[in-house]
Amino acid sequence: MTAYMGPRRRGWRFWNQQYGKNPKDPAEGYPGFITDEVFEDYKNAGLSFLMPEGDAFFEQDITERGSVYQPDFCSSDLYTYMKMAEKHKLDVYPAVECVFGSMTHEEGPFGKTEKEILRHFVETVQTFCPERFKGIMLTDEPGIRSIGRVKKIVRYLRSEEIRAIKPDLEIFSAMLPSYAALECYQEGYIYPDHKKQIRFDRERAEIYGGYMDACADALGEFSFDYYALQRGGRLSPGFYQNLELAAERGRKGGYPISVTLQSFMMLWRYNPKTSGGTVIYRTPTYEDIRWQVYSALAFGVRRIGWFTFWQHYSEGDNEAFPNAMVVYDPAEEQGYRRTEIYHAVAAVNREILAFDHVFLRFQWQGCQVVRKSREQNIRLVKGGYSLSCLKKITGSRDTLVGCMKNPEDDREGFWIVNAHNPARYEQNDITAVFEGATHVWCYRLGKEHTIPLEAVTVGDISCGCLSVRLSVGEGIFVIPFRSFEGK
């Protein structure tokens, strides 16, 4: 569990790529918020590792002139950041700006010079901050042209040379979602005259699937971001589709998937003089937050990120971020405020972390859906998985079922999610029929319940029927069993 834009550095923000020009910043800039209080806020939200990124790049400090070279690690912003994380028992994935940027986004050599940069970085951080130096935040959304170079970087970071310095080094990278331009996924792609760039069809699915496999081959994982909560209560149509495709490719390729979800509000074409702008992504509610989380878990994600914890340090006319989990607030004595988004994320994280030791033992097999609305998001899911003890599922509203299996004992588990658009605020009456089951262990709001099932017959097969009403955006995890079985 992580979040981008963590505890915030001192100084000013960017505006249209210009440091210190953000019209919403105070003339004197902001004080630093790399403090005990903010790190505890981060931890108390259920987040377990940090990615300092632009708040504390390796060998860079932020001054009134912007970013400056800082060769003395023990005097650097990153050192202060990591020592604070050590105090609060949070793992850190720091980044090197030239690696995070050009080295992983452009074609080019990977030789002695590049290796020296990486070795110096790993060696320095490991020497001074070994306890909480968990891994590297390598890059963000590279296109297919640079994945070959990314693979070489990762191979070196996992080489004996680096393992001798840091044997347990992990690597995290975020990749593109499914709606980018097709040339980002397939080098040299040329659009036919009739082709719409953003249309998701069989060709796009195959090309994007190849990009997924290439990224996973380089990193051992596929992680992407997708922000589903649009203005006016709308849902991005491809959220479930992207998750399903990633889950399918991950299952076939044997690699885990992870996703970064929406915890911010964004304006487009923002005019600071009039404070006008178009809402692109709405402020998420608690219902929105849990709908995202339980939906993602139903597709078998292994870790979750949030964008963003703090308001983004870079804005502009086309991307302004008025709301996030934590925002600047001069009315508060501490200079910042935890918003309704923060409290929603913290609540949902508590729910799932209470039993992640249970559901993380299960692997995704496929999914089923009940479609009741015209919402394109649910209608683009293929679903149709049938090789399980779940014989029938009904719902009064859109319903998503993630079918899981524990490879240790082949026991089945099921995520059942009220997939109806949470902006509609509709509860969902669900019945699920399980072959041969008399009870289920049901994990709901972080608590385990043993629920007896109604005995029913499907054809000549003895089954048990679960009836449950799910709240807006809610998900539950159920494990069917017979009454004489032990856990």
CSV table of C-alpha atoms in Angstrom, one decimal:
chain,number,residue,atom,x,y,z
A,1,MET,CA,0.0,0.0,0.0
A,2,THR,CA,1.5,3.3,-1.1
A,3,ALA,CA,0.6,6.8,-2.3
A,4,TYR,CA,2.2,9.2,-4.7
A,5,MET,CA,3.0,12.7,-3.6
A,6,GLY,CA,3.7,11.8,0.0
A,7,PRO,CA,4.9,14.2,2.8
A,8,ARG,CA,5.6,17.5,1.2
A,9,ARG,CA,8.9,19.3,0.8
A,10,ARG,CA,9.4,23.0,1.5
A,11,GLY,CA,9.3,25.8,-1.1
A,12,TRP,CA,6.9,26.4,-4.0
A,13,ARG,CA,5.1,24.3,-6.5
A,14,PHE,CA,5.5,24.2,-10.3
A,15,TRP,CA,3.1,25.9,-12.7
A,16,ASN,CA,3.3,24.9,-16.3
A,17,GLN,CA,6.7,23.4,-15.6
A,18,GLN,CA,8.0,26.6,-14.0
A,19,TYR,CA,9.1,26.4,-10.4
A,20,GLY,CA,7.8,29.1,-8.1
A,21,LYS,CA,5.2,30.4,-10.5
A,22,ASN,CA,2.1,28.6,-9.1
A,23,PRO,CA,-0.4,31.5,-8.5
A,24,LYS,CA,-2.0,29.6,-5.6
A,25,ASP,CA,1.2,29.5,-3.6
A,26,PRO,CA,2.1,32.1,-0.9
A,27,ALA,CA,4.8,34.5,-1.8
A,28,GLU,CA,7.1,33.2,0.9
A,29,GLY,CA,6.5,29.5,-0.2
A,30,TYR,CA,5.5,26.7,2.0
A,31,PRO,CA,7.4,25.3,5.0
A,32,GLY,CA,8.5,21.7,4.9
A,33,PHE,CA,6.1,19.0,6.0
A,34,ILE,CA,8.6,16.2,6.3
A,35,THR,CA,7.6,16.0,10.0
A,36,ASP,CA,6.6,13.4,12.6
A,37,GLU,CA,2.9,14.5,12.3
A,38,VAL,CA,2.7,14.0,8.6
A,39,PHE,CA,4.5,10.7,8.5
A,40,GLU,CA,2.1,9.5,11.2
A,41,ASP,CA,-0.8,10.7,9.1
A,42,TYR,CA,0.6,8.7,6.2
A,43,LYS,CA,1.1,5.6,8.3
A,44,ASN,CA,-2.3,5.9,10.0
A,45,ALA,CA,-4.0,5.9,6.5
A,46,GLY,CA,-2.9,2.3,6.2
A,47,LEU,CA,0.0,3.1,3.8
A,48,SER,CA,3.2,1.0,4.3
A,49,PHE,CA,5.8,2.4,1.9
A,50,LEU,CA,6.8,5.8,0.5
A,51,MET,CA,8.0,7.0,-2.9
A,52,PRO,CA,9.6,10.5,-2.3
A,53,GLU,CA,10.1,11.1,-6.0
A,54,GLY,CA,10.2,14.9,-6.6
A,55,ASP,CA,10.0,15.7,-2.9
A,56,ALA,CA,13.4,14.2,-2.3
A,57,PHE,CA,15.3,13.0,-5.4
A,58,PHE,CA,18.7,11.4,-4.7
A,59,GLU,CA,21.4,14.1,-4.6
A,60,GLN,CA,19.0,17.0,-5.2
A,61,ASP,CA,17.6,19.6,-2.8
A,62,ILE,CA,14.9,22.1,-3.3
A,63,THR,CA,15.9,25.8,-2.7
A,64,GLU,CA,14.4,29.1,-3.6
A,65,ARG,CA,16.1,28.6,-7.0
A,66,GLY,CA,14.5,25.3,-7.5
A,67,SER,CA,16.4,21.9,-7.6
A,68,VAL,CA,20.1,22.0,-6.9
A,69,TYR,CA,22.8,19.4,-6.8
A,70,GLN,CA,23.5,18.1,-3.3
A,71,PRO,CA,26.5,15.7,-3.2
A,72,ASP,CA,26.6,15.4,0.6
A,73,PHE,CA,24.0,12.7,1.3
A,74,CYS,CA,23.8,13.3,5.0
A,75,SER,CA,22.8,16.9,4.4
A,76,SER,CA,20.3,16.1,1.7
A,77,ASP,CA,16.5,16.2,1.7
A,78,LEU,CA,16.4,12.5,1.0
A,79,TYR,CA,18.5,11.7,4.0
A,80,THR,CA,16.1,13.7,6.3
A,81,TYR,CA,13.1,12.0,4.6
A,82,MET,CA,14.5,8.5,5.1
A,83,LYS,CA,15.5,9.0,8.7
A,84,MET,CA,12.0,10.3,9.4
A,85,ALA,CA,10.6,7.1,7.6
A,86,GLU,CA,12.9,5.0,9.7
A,87,LYS,CA,11.6,6.6,12.9
A,88,HIS,CA,8.0,5.8,11.9
A,89,LYS,CA,8.8,2.3,10.5
A,90,LEU,CA,7.9,3.0,6.9
A,91,ASP,CA,9.7,1.6,3.9
A,92,VAL,CA,11.1,3.9,1.2
A,93,TYR,CA,11.5,3.5,-2.5
A,94,PRO,CA,13.6,6.6,-3.5
A,95,ALA,CA,14.4,7.7,-7.0
A,96,VAL,CA,17.2,9.2,-9.1
A,97,GLU,CA,15.8,11.9,-11.4
A,98,CYS,CA,17.9,11.1,-14.4
A,99,VAL,CA,16.9,7.4,-14.1
A,100,PHE,CA,13.3,8.2,-13.4
A,101,GLY,CA,13.2,10.5,-16.4
A,102,SER,CA,15.5,10.3,-19.4
A,103,MET,CA,17.2,6.9,-18.7
A,104,THR,CA,13.9,5.0,-18.6
A,105,HIS,CA,11.9,7.1,-21.1
A,106,GLU,CA,14.4,7.4,-24.0
A,107,GLU,CA,16.3,4.9,-26.1
A,108,GLY,CA,20.0,4.9,-25.5
A,109,PRO,CA,23.0,3.0,-24.2
A,110,PHE,CA,23.2,1.2,-20.9
A,111,GLY,CA,26.9,0.9,-20.2
A,112,LYS,CA,29.6,1.9,-17.7
A,113,THR,CA,28.3,5.5,-17.1
A,114,GLU,CA,24.7,4.4,-16.4
A,115,LYS,CA,25.9,1.5,-14.2
A,116,GLU,CA,28.0,3.9,-12.1
A,117,ILE,CA,25.0,6.2,-11.5
A,118,LEU,CA,22.9,3.3,-10.2
A,119,ARG,CA,25.7,1.7,-8.2
A,120,HIS,CA,26.6,5.0,-6.5
A,121,PHE,CA,22.9,5.5,-5.7
A,122,VAL,CA,22.3,2.0,-4.2
A,123,GLU,CA,25.7,2.0,-2.3
A,124,THR,CA,25.1,5.5,-0.8
A,125,VAL,CA,21.5,5.0,0.4
A,126,GLN,CA,22.3,1.5,1.7
A,127,THR,CA,25.3,2.7,3.6
A,128,PHE,CA,23.5,5.5,5.5
A,129,CYS,CA,19.8,4.2,5.6
A,130,PRO,CA,19.9,0.4,5.4
A,131,GLU,CA,16.9,-0.2,7.7
A,132,ARG,CA,14.2,1.4,5.6
A,133,PHE,CA,15.8,1.4,2.1
A,134,LYS,CA,13.4,-1.1,0.6
A,135,GLY,CA,13.8,-0.6,-3.1
A,136,ILE,CA,13.8,1.9,-6.0
A,137,MET,CA,11.0,3.8,-7.7
A,138,LEU,CA,12.4,3.3,-11.1
A,139,THR,CA,10.1,5.0,-13.5
A,140,ASP,CA,6.6,6.2,-14.4
A,141,GLU,CA,4.7,5.4,-17.6
A,142,PRO,CA,7.5,4.6,-20.1
A,143,GLY,CA,6.5,3.7,-23.6
A,144,ILE,CA,7.4,0.5,-25.4
A,145,ARG,CA,10.5,2.1,-27.1
A,146,SER,CA,12.4,2.3,-23.8
A,147,ILE,CA,11.3,-1.0,-22.2
A,148,GLY,CA,14.4,-2.7,-23.6
A,149,ARG,CA,16.6,-0.2,-21.8
A,150,VAL,CA,14.4,-0.6,-18.7
A,151,LYS,CA,15.0,-4.4,-18.8
A,152,LYS,CA,18.8,-3.8,-19.0
A,153,ILE,CA,18.6,-1.5,-15.9
A,154,VAL,CA,16.5,-4.0,-14.0
A,155,ARG,CA,18.9,-6.8,-14.9
A,156,TYR,CA,21.8,-4.8,-13.6
A,157,LEU,CA,19.9,-3.9,-10.4
A,158,ARG,CA,19.4,-7.7,-9.8
A,159,SER,CA,23.0,-8.6,-10.7
A,160,GLU,CA,25.4,-10.1,-8.3
A,161,GLU,CA,27.3,-6.8,-8.3
A,162,ILE,CA,24.3,-4.9,-6.8
A,163,ARG,CA,23.1,-7.8,-4.7
A,164,ALA,CA,26.5,-7.8,-2.9
A,165,ILE,CA,25.5,-4.3,-1.8
A,166,LYS,CA,21.8,-4.7,-1.3
A,167,PRO,CA,20.7,-8.3,-1.5
A,168,ASP,CA,17.0,-7.6,-1.0
A,169,LEU,CA,16.5,-4.7,-3.3
A,170,GLU,CA,13.0,-4.3,-4.8
A,171,ILE,CA,12.0,-2.4,-7.9
A,172,PHE,CA,8.7,-0.6,-8.4
A,173,SER,CA,7.5,1.1,-11.6
A,174,ALA,CA,4.1,2.4,-12.8
A,175,MET,CA,3.2,1.7,-16.4
A,176,LEU,CA,0.6,3.1,-18.9
A,177,PRO,CA,-3.1,2.4,-18.7
A,178,SER,CA,-5.0,1.1,-21.7
A,179,TYR,CA,-6.1,4.5,-23.2
A,180,ALA,CA,-2.8,5.9,-24.3
A,181,ALA,CA,-1.8,6.3,-28.0
A,182,LEU,CA,-1.2,2.9,-29.6
A,183,GLU,CA,2.4,3.9,-30.6
A,184,CYS,CA,3.2,4.0,-26.9
A,185,TYR,CA,2.6,0.2,-26.8
A,186,GLN,CA,3.8,-0.9,-30.2
A,187,GLU,CA,6.9,0.8,-31.8
A,188,GLY,CA,6.3,2.1,-35.3
A,189,TYR,CA,2.5,1.8,-35.1
A,190,ILE,CA,0.7,3.7,-37.9
A,191,TYR,CA,-3.0,4.4,-37.6
A,192,PRO,CA,-5.2,3.4,-40.5
A,193,ASP,CA,-7.3,6.2,-41.9
A,194,HIS,CA,-10.4,4.8,-40.4
A,195,LYS,CA,-8.9,4.1,-37.0
A,196,LYS,CA,-9.9,6.1,-33.9
A,197,GLN,CA,-7.0,6.4,-31.5
A,198,ILE,CA,-8.9,5.8,-28.3
A,199,ARG,CA,-11.3,3.0,-29.4
A,200,PHE,CA,-10.8,-0.2,-27.4
A,201,ASP,CA,-11.2,-3.1,-29.8
A,202,ARG,CA,-9.5,-6.4,-30.4
A,203,GLU,CA,-6.5,-4.9,-32.0
A,204,ARG,CA,-5.9,-2.4,-29.1
A,205,ALA,CA,-6.4,-5.2,-26.6
A,206,GLU,CA,-3.8,-7.4,-28.3
A,207,ILE,CA,-1.3,-4.5,-28.7
A,208,TYR,CA,-1.7,-3.3,-25.1
A,209,GLY,CA,-1.5,-6.9,-23.9
A,210,GLY,CA,1.9,-7.2,-25.6
A,211,TYR,CA,3.0,-4.0,-23.8
A,212,MET,CA,1.9,-5.6,-20.5
A,213,ASP,CA,3.9,-8.7,-21.2
A,214,ALA,CA,7.0,-6.7,-22.2
A,215,CYS,CA,6.8,-4.6,-19.0
A,216,ALA,CA,6.3,-7.7,-16.8
A,217,ASP,CA,9.2,-9.4,-18.6
A,218,ALA,CA,11.4,-6.5,-17.6
A,219,LEU,CA,10.2,-6.0,-14.1
A,220,GLY,CA,8.4,-9.2,-13.0
A,221,GLU,CA,5.2,-7.3,-12.3
A,222,PHE,CA,2.7,-5.1,-14.2
A,223,SER,CA,1.5,-2.0,-12.4
A,224,PHE,CA,-0.7,0.7,-13.9
A,225,ASP,CA,-2.9,3.6,-12.9
A,226,TYR,CA,-6.5,4.1,-13.9
A,227,TYR,CA,-8.7,6.9,-12.6
A,228,ALA,CA,-12.4,5.9,-13.0
A,229,LEU,CA,-14.3,8.7,-11.2
A,230,GLN,CA,-15.2,11.4,-13.7
A,231,ARG,CA,-17.3,14.5,-13.4
A,232,GLY,CA,-21.1,14.4,-13.1
A,233,GLY,CA,-21.1,11.0,-11.5
A,234,ARG,CA,-19.7,9.2,-14.7
A,235,LEU,CA,-17.3,6.3,-14.7
A,236,SER,CA,-14.5,5.8,-17.1
A,237,PRO,CA,-15.7,3.1,-19.4
A,238,GLY,CA,-12.5,1.1,-19.5
A,239,PHE,CA,-11.6,0.7,-15.8
A,240,TYR,CA,-12.9,-2.9,-15.4
A,241,GLN,CA,-11.8,-3.8,-18.9
A,242,ASN,CA,-8.2,-2.7,-18.1
A,243,LEU,CA,-8.2,-4.6,-14.8
A,244,GLU,CA,-9.6,-7.7,-16.5
A,245,LEU,CA,-7.1,-7.7,-19.3
A,246,ALA,CA,-4.2,-7.2,-16.8
A,247,ALA,CA,-5.6,-10.1,-14.7
A,248,GLU,CA,-5.8,-12.4,-17.7
A,249,ARG,CA,-2.3,-11.6,-18.9
A,250,GLY,CA,-0.9,-11.8,-15.4
A,251,ARG,CA,-2.5,-15.2,-14.8
A,252,LYS,CA,-1.3,-16.6,-18.1
A,253,GLY,CA,2.2,-15.0,-17.8
A,254,GLY,CA,2.6,-15.9,-14.1
A,255,TYR,CA,3.2,-12.3,-13.0
A,256,PRO,CA,1.4,-10.2,-10.3
A,257,ILE,CA,-0.5,-7.1,-11.1
A,258,SER,CA,-1.1,-3.9,-9.1
A,259,VAL,CA,-3.0,-0.7,-9.7
A,260,THR,CA,-2.9,3.0,-8.6
A,261,LEU,CA,-6.4,4.3,-7.8
A,262,GLN,CA,-7.9,7.8,-7.6
A,263,SER,CA,-7.7,9.8,-4.4
A,264,PHE,CA,-7.7,13.3,-5.9
A,265,MET,CA,-9.9,15.8,-7.7
A,266,MET,CA,-8.6,17.5,-10.9
A,267,LEU,CA,-9.6,20.5,-13.0
A,268,TRP,CA,-8.8,21.0,-16.7
A,269,ARG,CA,-8.3,24.4,-18.3
A,270,TYR,CA,-8.0,26.1,-14.9
A,271,ASN,CA,-7.9,29.9,-14.9
A,272,PRO,CA,-6.3,31.2,-11.7
A,273,LYS,CA,-7.8,34.7,-12.3
A,274,THR,CA,-11.4,33.4,-12.3
A,275,SER,CA,-10.8,30.1,-10.5
A,276,GLY,CA,-12.8,28.6,-13.3
A,277,GLY,CA,-12.1,25.2,-14.8
A,278,THR,CA,-13.7,22.0,-15.9
A,279,VAL,CA,-13.9,19.1,-13.5
A,280,ILE,CA,-12.3,16.1,-15.1
A,281,TYR,CA,-12.0,13.8,-12.1
A,282,ARG,CA,-14.5,14.3,-9.2
A,283,THR,CA,-13.7,14.3,-5.5
A,284,PRO,CA,-14.1,10.7,-4.4
A,285,THR,CA,-16.5,9.8,-1.6
A,286,TYR,CA,-16.1,6.9,0.8
A,287,GLU,CA,-18.4,4.9,-1.4
A,288,ASP,CA,-16.2,5.7,-4.4
A,289,ILE,CA,-13.1,4.7,-2.6
A,290,ARG,CA,-14.3,1.3,-1.5
A,291,TRP,CA,-15.9,0.6,-4.9
A,292,GLN,CA,-12.4,1.1,-6.5
A,293,VAL,CA,-10.6,-1.0,-3.9
A,294,TYR,CA,-13.0,-4.0,-3.8
A,295,SER,CA,-13.3,-4.0,-7.6
A,296,ALA,CA,-9.5,-4.0,-7.9
A,297,LEU,CA,-9.2,-6.9,-5.4
A,298,ALA,CA,-11.9,-8.8,-7.4
A,299,PHE,CA,-9.4,-8.8,-10.3
A,300,GLY,CA,-6.6,-10.1,-8.1
A,301,VAL,CA,-4.3,-7.1,-7.6
A,302,ARG,CA,-1.5,-7.7,-5.2
A,303,ARG,CA,-0.8,-4.1,-4.1
A,304,ILE,CA,-2.6,-0.8,-4.3
A,305,GLY,CA,-1.3,2.7,-4.8
A,306,TRP,CA,-3.1,6.0,-4.4
A,307,PHE,CA,-2.8,9.2,-6.4
A,308,THR,CA,-2.4,11.4,-4.4
A,309,PHE,CA,-1.7,11.6,-0.7
A,310,TRP,CA,-0.8,15.3,-0.8
A,311,GLN,CA,-1.8,17.8,-3.5
A,312,HIS,CA,0.5,17.4,-6.5
A,313,TYR,CA,3.6,19.6,-6.5
A,314,SER,CA,3.2,20.3,-10.2
A,315,GLU,CA,0.1,22.0,-11.7
A,316,GLY,CA,-0.8,24.0,-14.8
A,317,ASP,CA,-3.6,25.3,-17.0
A,318,ASN,CA,-4.6,21.7,-18.0
A,319,GLU,CA,-4.0,20.0,-14.6
A,320,ALA,CA,-4.9,21.6,-11.3
A,321,PHE,CA,-5.4,19.5,-8.2
A,322,PRO,CA,-7.6,21.4,-5.7
A,323,ASN,CA,-8.3,18.3,-3.5
A,324,ALA,CA,-6.5,15.2,-2.4
A,325,MET,CA,-6.1,13.1,0.8
A,326,VAL,CA,-4.1,16.0,2.3
A,327,VAL,CA,-4.2,19.7,1.2
A,328,TYR,CA,-2.5,22.9,2.2
A,329,ASP,CA,-4.7,24.9,4.5
A,330,PRO,CA,-3.5,28.2,6.0
A,331,ALA,CA,-6.5,28.2,8.4
A,332,GLU,CA,-5.1,25.2,10.2
A,333,GLU,CA,-2.4,25.7,12.8
A,334,GLN,CA,-0.2,23.0,11.2
A,335,GLY,CA,-0.7,24.5,7.7
A,336,TYR,CA,-2.4,21.5,6.2
A,337,ARG,CA,-5.6,19.4,6.6
A,338,ARG,CA,-6.7,15.8,6.2
A,339,THR,CA,-9.7,15.8,3.9
A,340,GLU,CA,-12.7,13.6,3.5
A,341,ILE,CA,-10.7,11.6,0.9
A,342,TYR,CA,-8.1,10.9,3.6
A,343,HIS,CA,-10.6,9.6,6.0
A,344,ALA,CA,-12.3,7.5,3.4
A,345,VAL,CA,-9.0,5.9,2.2
A,346,ALA,CA,-8.0,5.2,5.8
A,347,ALA,CA,-11.3,3.5,6.6
A,348,VAL,CA,-11.2,1.3,3.6
A,349,ASN,CA,-7.6,0.4,4.1
A,350,ARG,CA,-8.4,-0.6,7.6
A,351,GLU,CA,-11.1,-2.9,6.3
A,352,ILE,CA,-8.9,-4.8,3.9
A,353,LEU,CA,-5.7,-4.9,6.0
A,354,ALA,CA,-7.7,-6.6,8.8
A,355,PHE,CA,-7.9,-9.8,6.7
A,356,ASP,CA,-5.3,-9.4,3.9
A,357,HIS,CA,-3.5,-12.4,5.4
A,358,VAL,CA,-6.6,-14.4,4.2
A,359,PHE,CA,-7.4,-13.1,0.7
A,360,LEU,CA,-3.8,-12.7,-0.4
A,361,ARG,CA,-3.4,-16.5,-0.2
A,362,PHE,CA,-5.8,-16.7,-3.1
A,363,GLN,CA,-5.0,-16.3,-6.8
A,364,TRP,CA,-7.4,-14.9,-9.4
A,365,GLN,CA,-9.0,-17.4,-11.8
A,366,GLY,CA,-11.6,-15.4,-13.6
A,367,CYS,CA,-14.7,-13.4,-13.0
A,368,GLN,CA,-18.5,-13.3,-13.4
A,369,VAL,CA,-20.8,-10.2,-13.8
A,370,VAL,CA,-24.4,-9.4,-13.4
A,371,ARG,CA,-25.3,-6.5,-15.6
A,372,LYS,CA,-28.4,-4.4,-14.7
A,373,SER,CA,-27.5,-0.9,-15.9
A,374,ARG,CA,-26.3,0.6,-19.2
A,375,GLU,CA,-23.0,1.5,-17.6
A,376,GLN,CA,-20.3,0.8,-20.2
A,377,ASN,CA,-17.8,0.0,-17.5
A,378,ILE,CA,-19.6,-3.2,-16.5
A,379,ARG,CA,-20.7,-4.1,-20.0
A,380,LEU,CA,-17.2,-4.2,-21.4
A,381,VAL,CA,-16.2,-7.0,-19.0
A,382,LYS,CA,-16.1,-10.4,-20.6
A,383,GLY,CA,-16.6,-12.4,-17.4
A,384,GLY,CA,-18.0,-15.8,-18.0
A,385,TYR,CA,-15.8,-17.9,-15.7
A,386,SER,CA,-17.6,-21.1,-14.8
A,387,LEU,CA,-15.0,-23.5,-13.4
A,388,SER,CA,-16.0,-23.0,-9.8
A,389,CYS,CA,-18.5,-24.1,-7.2
A,390,LEU,CA,-20.4,-20.9,-7.8
A,391,LYS,CA,-23.4,-22.2,-9.8
A,392,LYS,CA,-25.6,-19.1,-9.8
A,393,ILE,CA,-25.2,-15.4,-9.0
A,394,THR,CA,-28.0,-12.8,-9.1
A,395,GLY,CA,-28.1,-9.2,-8.1
A,396,SER,CA,-30.6,-6.3,-8.1
A,397,ARG,CA,-27.8,-4.0,-9.4
A,398,ASP,CA,-24.6,-4.4,-11.3
A,399,THR,CA,-22.5,-7.1,-9.6
A,400,LEU,CA,-18.9,-8.2,-10.0
A,401,VAL,CA,-17.6,-11.6,-8.7
A,402,GLY,CA,-13.9,-12.3,-8.6
A,403,CYS,CA,-13.3,-16.1,-8.6
A,404,MET,CA,-10.2,-17.0,-6.6
A,405,LYS,CA,-8.4,-20.2,-5.6
A,406,ASN,CA,-5.8,-20.9,-2.9
A,407,PRO,CA,-3.0,-22.9,-4.5
A,408,GLU,CA,-2.1,-24.4,-1.1
A,409,ASP,CA,-5.3,-26.5,-0.8
A,410,ASP,CA,-7.4,-25.6,-3.9
A,411,ARG,CA,-10.0,-24.0,-1.7
A,412,GLU,CA,-12.1,-21.5,-3.5
A,413,GLY,CA,-12.9,-17.9,-2.5
A,414,PHE,CA,-15.0,-15.2,-4.0
A,415,TRP,CA,-15.0,-11.4,-4.0
A,416,ILE,CA,-18.6,-10.3,-4.4
A,417,VAL,CA,-18.8,-6.6,-5.2
A,418,ASN,CA,-21.7,-4.1,-5.5
A,419,ALA,CA,-20.3,-2.9,-8.9
A,420,HIS,CA,-23.2,-0.5,-9.5
A,421,ASN,CA,-21.9,3.1,-10.1
A,422,PRO,CA,-21.4,4.4,-6.6
A,423,ALA,CA,-22.5,7.8,-7.6
A,424,ARG,CA,-26.0,6.4,-7.9
A,425,TYR,CA,-26.1,5.4,-4.2
A,426,GLU,CA,-27.9,2.1,-4.8
A,427,GLN,CA,-27.8,-1.0,-2.5
A,428,ASN,CA,-27.6,-4.4,-4.1
A,429,ASP,CA,-29.6,-7.5,-3.1
A,430,ILE,CA,-27.4,-10.5,-4.1
A,431,THR,CA,-27.9,-14.3,-4.0
A,432,ALA,CA,-25.0,-16.7,-4.6
A,433,VAL,CA,-25.5,-20.4,-4.9
A,434,PHE,CA,-22.5,-22.7,-4.1
A,435,GLU,CA,-22.3,-26.3,-5.0
A,436,GLY,CA,-21.8,-28.6,-2.0
A,437,ALA,CA,-21.6,-25.8,0.6
A,438,THR,CA,-23.5,-25.5,3.8
A,439,HIS,CA,-21.7,-22.4,5.2
A,440,VAL,CA,-19.4,-19.6,4.2
A,441,TRP,CA,-16.8,-17.7,6.0
A,442,CYS,CA,-17.7,-14.1,5.1
A,443,TYR,CA,-15.2,-11.2,5.6
A,444,ARG,CA,-17.1,-7.9,5.7
A,445,LEU,CA,-15.8,-4.5,6.9
A,446,GLY,CA,-12.7,-6.3,8.1
A,447,LYS,CA,-14.5,-8.8,10.3
A,448,GLU,CA,-15.0,-12.6,9.9
A,449,HIS,CA,-18.5,-14.1,10.1
A,450,THR,CA,-19.6,-17.7,9.7
A,451,ILE,CA,-22.9,-17.8,7.9
A,452,PRO,CA,-25.1,-20.9,7.4
A,453,LEU,CA,-26.5,-21.2,3.9
A,454,GLU,CA,-30.0,-22.0,2.8
A,455,ALA,CA,-30.1,-25.6,1.4
A,456,VAL,CA,-31.2,-25.6,-2.3
A,457,THR,CA,-31.0,-28.0,-5.2
A,458,VAL,CA,-29.8,-27.1,-8.6
A,459,GLY,CA,-30.8,-29.9,-10.9
A,460,ASP,CA,-29.9,-32.9,-8.7
A,461,ILE,CA,-26.9,-31.1,-7.0
A,462,SER,CA,-27.1,-30.1,-3.4
A,463,CYS,CA,-26.1,-26.5,-2.9
A,464,GLY,CA,-26.2,-23.7,-0.4
A,465,CYS,CA,-27.6,-20.2,-1.1
A,466,LEU,CA,-26.2,-17.0,0.4
A,467,SER,CA,-28.5,-14.0,0.4
A,468,VAL,CA,-26.9,-10.6,1.3
A,469,ARG,CA,-27.6,-6.9,0.8
A,470,LEU,CA,-24.4,-5.0,-0.1
A,471,SER,CA,-24.1,-1.3,0.5
A,472,VAL,CA,-22.9,1.3,-2.0
A,473,GLY,CA,-19.5,0.3,-3.4
A,474,GLU,CA,-19.2,-2.5,-0.8
A,475,GLY,CA,-17.3,-5.8,-1.4
A,476,ILE,CA,-17.2,-9.0,0.7
A,477,PHE,CA,-14.9,-12.0,0.5
A,478,VAL,CA,-16.5,-15.4,1.0
A,479,ILE,CA,-15.1,-18.9,1.3
A,480,PRO,CA,-17.7,-21.7,1.0
A,481,PHE,CA,-17.3,-24.9,3.0
A,482,ARG,CA,-19.3,-27.8,4.4
A,483,SER,CA,-20.2,-27.8,8.1
A,484,PHE,CA,-17.9,-30.8,8.9
A,485,GLU,CA,-14.8,-29.1,7.4
A,486,GLY,CA,-12.2,-27.4,9.5
A,487,LYS,CA,-10.4,-24.2,8.4
